[in-house]
Amino acid sequence: METKNIMIVGVGGQGSLLASKLLGQLLIGQGYDIKVSEVHGMSQRGGSVVTYVRYGDKVYSPVIDKGQADFIVSFELLEAARWTEYLKPGGKIITSTQQINPMPVIIGAAAYPENLVEKMQAAGVDVDAIDALTLAEQAGSAKTVNIVLMGRLSKYFDVTEEVWMQCIEKGVPAKFLEMNKKAFMLGANA
Amino acid sequence: MKQLMLGNEAVARGLYEAGCSFVSSYPGTPSTEITEAAAKYAEIYAEWAPNEKVAMEAAFGACLAGKRSFCGMKHVGLNVAADPLFTISYTGVNAGMVIAVADDAGMHSSQNEQDSRHYAMAAKMPMLEPADSAEAVAFTKLAYTLSEQFDTPVLLKMCTRISHSQSIVEPAPRVEASKPYEKNPQKYIMMPGNAKRRHPVVEERTAALVAYAENAEINRLEEGSDHCMGIITSSTAYQYVKEVCGDTYPILKLGMIWPMPEQKIRDFAASVEKLVVVEELDGFIEAHCKNLGLACVGKDKFSCIDELMPLQVAAQLAEPWQTGAVLEEQIPMRPPVMCAGCPHRGLFYTLKKNKVTAFGDIGCYTLGAVAPLAALDTTICMGASVSGLHGFVKAQEGEEPQKAVAVIGDSTFMHSGITGLVNVAYNNSNATVIIVDNSITGMTGHQQNPTTGMNLKGDPAAKIDLETLCKAVGINRVRVVDPYDLAQCDTVLKEELAAQEPSVIISRRPCALLKYVKHEKPLQADPNKCIGCKACMRIGCPAISIVDGKAKVDDTLCVGCGVCSQMCKFDALKAGKEA
C-alpha cells in the first residue's frame, strides 16, 4: 500500500498530541508501519504546531512535505489555511471553524483573513468545516475538540466505530471516557 | 509486542535493555524525554543535574564505579560539557558510558543550529547516528558494547526529527551489566605525564575503530538499479532519500558517523558514476570523502542552512514531486507567546516601561523579546545574561550611569548564572540581576531543578534558597517581588537601579501552567467602562483582544492574574461573575 499522510495542525496547547496518539494506536492495530512526528518546545507556547502521521507498508520520512497530505485535520481555521499547500491534489481538509487570533492580529499588526473556507474552496481545495468547539462543549468540555475532529476524520476511514472506541478507551482516563465517546460521535455525525 | 515509541523513549528503552543503571542529564529540547523516560524504569537511577558538565562528570564517575552510565543533552549543552568530553576520551571508561546529543536543525527551540558531529571528530570519540526509533534502541545497546570493547565513551547523535518522531519498536528484556572498580592512576589521572601516554592510545583506538567501521553492519550498503549515482547518507537524510528515490540508486547508509570507513567509501564511489552526499547541516561526510580524494556532490546542492526536507532532496536529485494548491492570501504568522497568566509578563512590562537595557537568557522568558513587550536586548546562551551585564556595566563605569539589568530563570541561574553572579560580587559591578523564579524549568516542559524542592522522580529533595545563596556570594541587596504586582515591581526596580552596589531582584511566582497553581476566575471587560484606549494591549496577553473598538477577554484562556486590570485607568477589567 502506498503511504498515506495525515497532518494534524493547530495552536500550541490545543491538544493535538492526544489526537495523534489516538491515530497512532488505531493504525498500529491495523498492522501498518507508522511514523508520528511532532515538534516539542517553544512552538507549544501558543505558536503554530503541526503533527505528521504517516502509515503504509513501509514508511521512511517522518515528515510530510508540500503537496503530500491526504488529510489535513485543523483545530483552527487560520492554521488550515497556513498548511493548505501541504495538501495532496484530491486530498481533504477537515477543519474546525474556531478562530484564535495570533499575536500579530491581537496587537493590530495584521488582520485575520476573512472567508477562509470559501477562499480555500475557490483554490480547488475540498474542505469539510465544522464547528468543533461548540460540539465539544455539547459533549461536556471544550478540551474534547481533538476527539470531535477525530470523529469527523473517522467518516473517511475504512475502520469500524468499535475499533475507534477501543482506541479511545486505551487513550483517555476512565472518568473522561463517556464525554470523549460522545465528542467522537458528535464529530462523526455533525 | 510492537510498540509505537518516540525516538527519545527508544533511547531510554535501549538504556534499559543494555543494563544501564545511572543517568544524569540537564533538560534541553529536543533531548529531554530520554531522561524522563529512563526515570520510569525502576532499575535505572536517573537525575537532573544542574548543568550538562556536571551531568557528564557524574555519568563518568558512575562508569568508573562499574555501572553502565548515560548522560543526555541538546547540542548547545554539549558545548557546556565539552571540557570533560575531551579528556574522558583520553581516560576511556570502566563500564560503558554513552552520551546522547540532540541537534536542532531548523532551530525549532534553540539559539543556533550547530552540527554536533564535529565534536566526535574533535574529541576523537566514536559517534553513532540512528535514523528511527528501532535503530535508536539498537544503536544505544551497540554503543555500550563498543564503549567497553574500545575503552571509550560513545556519542549517540540524535536530532529533532528522530528524537520527536514515533516509530515501531519491538522491546526486548534487560540484560544486567556491571563490573568492579579497579584503581588505575595512569589511566584516570590526566596530569601531563599520564596524558602524554594516553594520547597515542586514543590514536590507536581511532585506527581500530576505522577498521571496525569498514565491516560494521550499521554502515549498510543498499543496492540500487541505476548506478548513474550513488548516495552516501545517514539519519533523517537517509529517510528523505529513500522517500524520494526508493530503491533506484545504490545507498551507503552510515550508522557510525565517526570515525568513518575509508576503503568501504572508496569501493562504493568506484561502483557508481557519480558520488552524492546527502546530509543535514554541515558537509561532514562530504569533507571526509574529499579528504579521501573523492569528487562528490554535497553542500553545493544541499544547503547547510535549516532542516533538510524531502522536497529539497527531490529538487536536487531531479526527482518528480507534485505540489499542492497555493492560497493567494496573506496568512499572519503565529509566533509562540507568553501564556495567559505567565508571571514573566508583569516583570517584562515593568522593564519596558522603565526603558532599561535587558540582557536576556535561555527559557520561556526569551519570549519577552517579542512585541509588544519587546523588552530584551540580548540572548546568547545559558547564563550569559549575568556575565554579559557585568561587562556592560563595568565597561561604562565613570560615565553616565546605564539602566541595565540581567533577566535569568531559576533553572538557568542554577545551570550557569551563579558563576556570573560571583563575578558581579567579586569584581563589584553595579549590576541589577533579576531572577525570574517560576519554580520550574518551564520551556522544556516542567522539569524539576535544585530550587524546586523536588527531584526527577518527584520525591522531595534539598531546596536551594535563592536569597541565602545570593547573599552568600556577596550580594547585600536581595529583594523579592510578585510580578503580578506592577506597582511593587516598578518601585523595587527603580530602587535597585539607583543603588550604588550590586543587587538581585527575585521576581517570584510559579508558572501558570503548573497543575498545583490555583487560578482566579477569568476577568471580564465592561463595555460601558472601556473607552478602547488599548492600554491593556501593551502587555501582549493572548486572552485580550479588541473587538469592535472595545477590550474583550477570552474566558477560556484568562486565568485572572489581574495584570491587565492594573493597566486600565477606567476600571473596565474586573473579576467575572460567579460561574
mmCIF file with all atom_site columns, C-alpha atoms in Angstrom, chain A residues 86-155:
data_model
loop_
_atom_site.group_PDB
_atom_site.id
_atom_site.type_symbol
_atom_site.label_atom_id
_atom_site.label_alt_id
_atom_site.label_comp_id
_atom_site.label_asym_id
_atom_site.label_entity_id
_atom_site.label_seq_id
_atom_site.pdbx_PDB_ins_code
_atom_site.Cartn_x
_atom_site.Cartn_y
_atom_site.Cartn_z
_atom_site.occupancy
_atom_site.B_iso_or_equiv
_atom_site.pdbx_formal_charge
_atom_site.auth_seq_id
_atom_site.auth_comp_id
_atom_site.auth_asym_id
_atom_site.auth_atom_id
_atom_site.pdbx_PDB_model_num
ATOM 1  C CA . TYR A 1 86  ? 0.778   20.652 2.033  1.00 0.00 ? 86  TYR A CA 1
ATOM 2  C CA . LEU A 1 87  ? -2.435  19.034 0.787  1.00 0.00 ? 87  LEU A CA 1
ATOM 3  C CA . LYS A 1 88  ? -2.177  16.497 -1.999 1.00 0.00 ? 88  LYS A CA 1
ATOM 4  C CA . PRO A 1 89  ? -4.289  17.332 -5.085 1.00 0.00 ? 89  PRO A CA 1
ATOM 5  C CA . GLY A 1 90  ? -7.513  15.471 -4.321 1.00 0.00 ? 90  GLY A CA 1
ATOM 6  C CA . GLY A 1 91  ? -6.863  15.492 -0.577 1.00 0.00 ? 91  GLY A CA 1
ATOM 7  C CA . LYS A 1 92  ? -9.243  16.810 2.063  1.00 0.00 ? 92  LYS A CA 1
ATOM 8  C CA . ILE A 1 93  ? -9.049  19.449 4.786  1.00 0.00 ? 93  ILE A CA 1
ATOM 9  C CA . ILE A 1 94  ? -11.140 18.825 7.898  1.00 0.00 ? 94  ILE A CA 1
ATOM 10 C CA . THR A 1 95  ? -11.159 21.989 9.935  1.00 0.00 ? 95  THR A CA 1
ATOM 11 C CA . SER A 1 96  ? -12.773 23.438 12.983 1.00 0.00 ? 96  SER A CA 1
ATOM 12 C CA . THR A 1 97  ? -14.224 26.864 12.237 1.00 0.00 ? 97  THR A CA 1
ATOM 13 C CA . GLN A 1 98  ? -12.847 28.191 15.539 1.00 0.00 ? 98  GLN A CA 1
ATOM 14 C CA . GLN A 1 99  ? -10.717 31.296 15.136 1.00 0.00 ? 99  GLN A CA 1
ATOM 15 C CA . ILE A 1 100 ? -7.885  32.103 17.544 1.00 0.00 ? 100 ILE A CA 1
ATOM 16 C CA . ASN A 1 101 ? -6.180  35.415 16.913 1.00 0.00 ? 101 ASN A CA 1
ATOM 17 C CA . PRO A 1 102 ? -2.377  35.207 16.686 1.00 0.00 ? 102 PRO A CA 1
ATOM 18 C CA . MET A 1 103 ? -0.352  37.920 18.416 1.00 0.00 ? 103 MET A CA 1
ATOM 19 C CA . PRO A 1 104 ? 0.246   39.986 15.218 1.00 0.00 ? 104 PRO A CA 1
ATOM 20 C CA . VAL A 1 105 ? -3.565  40.216 14.890 1.00 0.00 ? 105 VAL A CA 1
ATOM 21 C CA . ILE A 1 106 ? -4.091  40.911 18.596 1.00 0.00 ? 106 ILE A CA 1
ATOM 22 C CA . ILE A 1 107 ? -1.696  43.856 18.518 1.00 0.00 ? 107 ILE A CA 1
ATOM 23 C CA . GLY A 1 108 ? -3.106  45.164 15.244 1.00 0.00 ? 108 GLY A CA 1
ATOM 24 C CA . ALA A 1 109 ? -0.052  44.460 13.074 1.00 0.00 ? 109 ALA A CA 1
ATOM 25 C CA . ALA A 1 110 ? -2.014  42.086 10.836 1.00 0.00 ? 110 ALA A CA 1
ATOM 26 C CA . ALA A 1 111 ? -5.632  41.206 10.094 1.00 0.00 ? 111 ALA A CA 1
ATOM 27 C CA . TYR A 1 112 ? -7.276  37.801 10.441 1.00 0.00 ? 112 TYR A CA 1
ATOM 28 C CA . PRO A 1 113 ? -8.246  36.926 6.855  1.00 0.00 ? 113 PRO A CA 1
ATOM 29 C CA . GLU A 1 114 ? -11.969 36.688 6.175  1.00 0.00 ? 114 GLU A CA 1
ATOM 30 C CA . ASN A 1 115 ? -13.949 33.906 4.457  1.00 0.00 ? 115 ASN A CA 1
ATOM 31 C CA . LEU A 1 116 ? -11.083 31.431 4.590  1.00 0.00 ? 116 LEU A CA 1
ATOM 32 C CA . VAL A 1 117 ? -13.255 28.377 3.934  1.00 0.00 ? 117 VAL A CA 1
ATOM 33 C CA . GLU A 1 118 ? -14.608 29.951 0.745  1.00 0.00 ? 118 GLU A CA 1
ATOM 34 C CA . LYS A 1 119 ? -11.113 31.027 -0.328 1.00 0.00 ? 119 LYS A CA 1
ATOM 35 C CA . MET A 1 120 ? -9.760  27.515 0.176  1.00 0.00 ? 120 MET A CA 1
ATOM 36 C CA . GLN A 1 121 ? -12.662 26.106 -1.820 1.00 0.00 ? 121 GLN A CA 1
ATOM 37 C CA . ALA A 1 122 ? -12.066 28.666 -4.561 1.00 0.00 ? 122 ALA A CA 1
ATOM 38 C CA . ALA A 1 123 ? -8.488  27.378 -4.792 1.00 0.00 ? 123 ALA A CA 1
ATOM 39 C CA . GLY A 1 124 ? -9.916  23.956 -5.526 1.00 0.00 ? 124 GLY A CA 1
ATOM 40 C CA . VAL A 1 125 ? -9.467  22.514 -2.046 1.00 0.00 ? 125 VAL A CA 1
ATOM 41 C CA . ASP A 1 126 ? -12.000 20.043 -0.634 1.00 0.00 ? 126 ASP A CA 1
ATOM 42 C CA . VAL A 1 127 ? -12.884 21.480 2.790  1.00 0.00 ? 127 VAL A CA 1
ATOM 43 C CA . ASP A 1 128 ? -15.053 19.883 5.469  1.00 0.00 ? 128 ASP A CA 1
ATOM 44 C CA . ALA A 1 129 ? -15.575 22.672 8.024  1.00 0.00 ? 129 ALA A CA 1
ATOM 45 C CA . ILE A 1 130 ? -17.376 22.007 11.319 1.00 0.00 ? 130 ILE A CA 1
ATOM 46 C CA . ASP A 1 131 ? -17.910 23.989 14.496 1.00 0.00 ? 131 ASP A CA 1
ATOM 47 C CA . ALA A 1 132 ? -15.877 21.573 16.594 1.00 0.00 ? 132 ALA A CA 1
ATOM 48 C CA . LEU A 1 133 ? -15.696 23.884 19.624 1.00 0.00 ? 133 LEU A CA 1
ATOM 49 C CA . THR A 1 134 ? -19.483 24.035 20.019 1.00 0.00 ? 134 THR A CA 1
ATOM 50 C CA . LEU A 1 135 ? -19.751 20.274 19.540 1.00 0.00 ? 135 LEU A CA 1
ATOM 51 C CA . ALA A 1 136 ? -17.015 19.748 22.127 1.00 0.00 ? 136 ALA A CA 1
ATOM 52 C CA . GLU A 1 137 ? -18.878 21.964 24.586 1.00 0.00 ? 137 GLU A CA 1
ATOM 53 C CA . GLN A 1 138 ? -22.023 19.939 23.925 1.00 0.00 ? 138 GLN A CA 1
ATOM 54 C CA . ALA A 1 139 ? -20.038 16.804 24.740 1.00 0.00 ? 139 ALA A CA 1
ATOM 55 C CA . GLY A 1 140 ? -19.057 18.342 28.068 1.00 0.00 ? 140 GLY A CA 1
ATOM 56 C CA . SER A 1 141 ? -15.733 20.146 27.607 1.00 0.00 ? 141 SER A CA 1
ATOM 57 C CA . ALA A 1 142 ? -14.005 22.443 25.124 1.00 0.00 ? 142 ALA A CA 1
ATOM 58 C CA . LYS A 1 143 ? -10.982 20.190 25.622 1.00 0.00 ? 143 LYS A CA 1
ATOM 59 C CA . THR A 1 144 ? -12.603 17.420 23.541 1.00 0.00 ? 144 THR A CA 1
ATOM 60 C CA . VAL A 1 145 ? -12.214 19.391 20.288 1.00 0.00 ? 145 VAL A CA 1
ATOM 61 C CA . ASN A 1 146 ? -9.462  16.920 19.379 1.00 0.00 ? 146 ASN A CA 1
ATOM 62 C CA . ILE A 1 147 ? -11.815 13.937 19.720 1.00 0.00 ? 147 ILE A CA 1
ATOM 63 C CA . VAL A 1 148 ? -14.626 15.715 17.840 1.00 0.00 ? 148 VAL A CA 1
ATOM 64 C CA . LEU A 1 149 ? -12.231 16.152 14.918 1.00 0.00 ? 149 LEU A CA 1
ATOM 65 C CA . MET A 1 150 ? -11.062 12.536 15.113 1.00 0.00 ? 150 MET A CA 1
ATOM 66 C CA . GLY A 1 151 ? -14.718 11.542 14.937 1.00 0.00 ? 151 GLY A CA 1
ATOM 67 C CA . ARG A 1 152 ? -15.041 13.621 11.804 1.00 0.00 ? 152 ARG A CA 1
ATOM 68 C CA . LEU A 1 153 ? -11.917 12.033 10.303 1.00 0.00 ? 153 LEU A CA 1
ATOM 69 C CA . SER A 1 154 ? -13.334 8.559  11.043 1.00 0.00 ? 154 SER A CA 1
ATOM 70 C CA . LYS A 1 155 ? -16.026 9.151  8.401  1.00 0.00 ? 155 LYS A CA 1
#
